[in-house]
Every structure is written in structure tokens, then in C-alpha cells.
PDB file of C-alpha atoms in Angstrom:
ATOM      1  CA  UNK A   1      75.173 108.753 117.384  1.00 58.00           C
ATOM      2  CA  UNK A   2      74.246 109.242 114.141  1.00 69.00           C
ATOM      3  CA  UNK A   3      74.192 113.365 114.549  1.00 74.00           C
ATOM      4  CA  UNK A   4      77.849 112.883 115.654  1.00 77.00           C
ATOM      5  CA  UNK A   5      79.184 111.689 112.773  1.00 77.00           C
ATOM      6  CA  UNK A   6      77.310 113.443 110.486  1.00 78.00           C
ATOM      7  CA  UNK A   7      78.712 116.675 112.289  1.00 81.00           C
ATOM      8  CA  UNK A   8      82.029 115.509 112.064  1.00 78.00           C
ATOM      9  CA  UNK A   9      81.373 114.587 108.481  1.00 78.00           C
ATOM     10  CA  UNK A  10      80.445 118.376 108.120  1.00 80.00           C
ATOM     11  CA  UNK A  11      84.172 119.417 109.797  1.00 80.00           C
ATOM     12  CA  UNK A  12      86.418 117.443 107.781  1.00 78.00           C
ATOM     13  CA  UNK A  13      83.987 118.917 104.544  1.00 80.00           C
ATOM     14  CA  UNK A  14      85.055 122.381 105.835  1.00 80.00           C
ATOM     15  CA  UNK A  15      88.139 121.532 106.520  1.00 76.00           C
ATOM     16  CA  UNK A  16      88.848 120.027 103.127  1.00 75.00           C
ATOM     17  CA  UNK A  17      87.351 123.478 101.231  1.00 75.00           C
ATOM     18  CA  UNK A  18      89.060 125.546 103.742  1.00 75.00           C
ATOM     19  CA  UNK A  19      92.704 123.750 102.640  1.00 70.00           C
ATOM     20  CA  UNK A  20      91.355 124.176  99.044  1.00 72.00           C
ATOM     21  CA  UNK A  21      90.270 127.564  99.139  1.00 68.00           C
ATOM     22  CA  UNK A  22      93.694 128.399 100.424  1.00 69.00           C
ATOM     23  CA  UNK A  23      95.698 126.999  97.379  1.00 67.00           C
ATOM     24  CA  UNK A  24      98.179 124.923  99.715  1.00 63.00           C
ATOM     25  CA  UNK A  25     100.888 123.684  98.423  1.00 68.00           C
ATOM     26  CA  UNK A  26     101.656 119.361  98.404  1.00 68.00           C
ATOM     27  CA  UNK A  27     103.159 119.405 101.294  1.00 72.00           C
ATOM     28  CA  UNK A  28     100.803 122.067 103.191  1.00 71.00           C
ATOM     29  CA  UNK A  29      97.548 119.782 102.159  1.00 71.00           C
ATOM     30  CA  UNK A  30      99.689 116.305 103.713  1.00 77.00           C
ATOM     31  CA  UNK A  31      99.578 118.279 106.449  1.00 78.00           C
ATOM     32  CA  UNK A  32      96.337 119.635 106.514  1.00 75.00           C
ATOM     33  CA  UNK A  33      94.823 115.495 105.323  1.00 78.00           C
ATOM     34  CA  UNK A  34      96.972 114.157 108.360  1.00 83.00           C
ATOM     35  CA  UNK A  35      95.844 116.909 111.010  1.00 81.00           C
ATOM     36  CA  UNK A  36      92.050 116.768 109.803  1.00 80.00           C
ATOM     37  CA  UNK A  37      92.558 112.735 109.978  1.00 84.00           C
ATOM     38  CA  UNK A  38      93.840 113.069 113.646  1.00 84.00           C
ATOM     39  CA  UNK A  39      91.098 115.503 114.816  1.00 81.00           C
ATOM     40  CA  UNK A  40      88.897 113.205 113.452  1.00 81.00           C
ATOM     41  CA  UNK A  41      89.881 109.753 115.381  1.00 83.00           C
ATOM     42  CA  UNK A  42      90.172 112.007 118.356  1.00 82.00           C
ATOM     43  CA  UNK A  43      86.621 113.614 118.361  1.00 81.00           C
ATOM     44  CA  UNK A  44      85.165 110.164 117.519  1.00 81.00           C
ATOM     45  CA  UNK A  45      87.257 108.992 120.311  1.00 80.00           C
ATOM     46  CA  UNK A  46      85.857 111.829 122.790  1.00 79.00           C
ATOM     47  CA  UNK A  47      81.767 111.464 121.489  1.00 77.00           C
ATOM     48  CA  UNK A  48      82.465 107.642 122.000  1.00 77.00           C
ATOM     49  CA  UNK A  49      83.823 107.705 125.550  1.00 76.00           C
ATOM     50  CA  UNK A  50      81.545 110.754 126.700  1.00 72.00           C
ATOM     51  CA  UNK A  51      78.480 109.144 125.158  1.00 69.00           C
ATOM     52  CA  UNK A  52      79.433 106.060 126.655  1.00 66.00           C
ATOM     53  CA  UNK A  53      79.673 108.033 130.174  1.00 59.00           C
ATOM     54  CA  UNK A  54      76.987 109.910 130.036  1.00 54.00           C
ATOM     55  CA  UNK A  55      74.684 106.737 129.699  1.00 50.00           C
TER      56      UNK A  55
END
């Protein structure tokens, strides 16, 4: 569990450097907050429900 989230921590880290690095504009890094938000839920959604399976 705890390797989960501290691998997704790691994504939405990249993610947020990544949409630095690239010098987005406003409404670019909205985007880019919302979409990294919303792969979040759904990945903590999918270890959650496959963990929960798999047990």
C-alpha cells in the first residue's frame, strides 16, 4: 500500500517538473493540474480495487 502511493507521489512530482520544465502557459498548467489530478484518483482507484482483488 504504502509503495503505491509513494509511486504515485513520484508521478504527479514528474509530472509537475515536466509541466514546469515546459514553460506552459496559465491555461496549459490548469490543464496539466486537472489531468495529473484525474490520473491520480484513477490509479488510486485501480491499485485499490486490484489490491483489493488480488487478496
Amino acid at each position: 500500500m504504502r509503495k503505491n502511493v509513494f509511486t504515485a507521489l513520484i508521478a504527479a512530482i514528474a509530472l509537475l517538473l515536466i509541466a514546469v520544465a515546459s514553460n506552459v502557459t496559465p491555461e496549459t498548467s490548469i490543464f496539466y493540474m486537472v489531468s495529473s489530478i484525474v490520473l491520480m484518483a484513477a490509479y488510486t482507484v485501480g491499485q485499490y480495487r486490484f489490491g483489493k482483488s488480488y487478496r
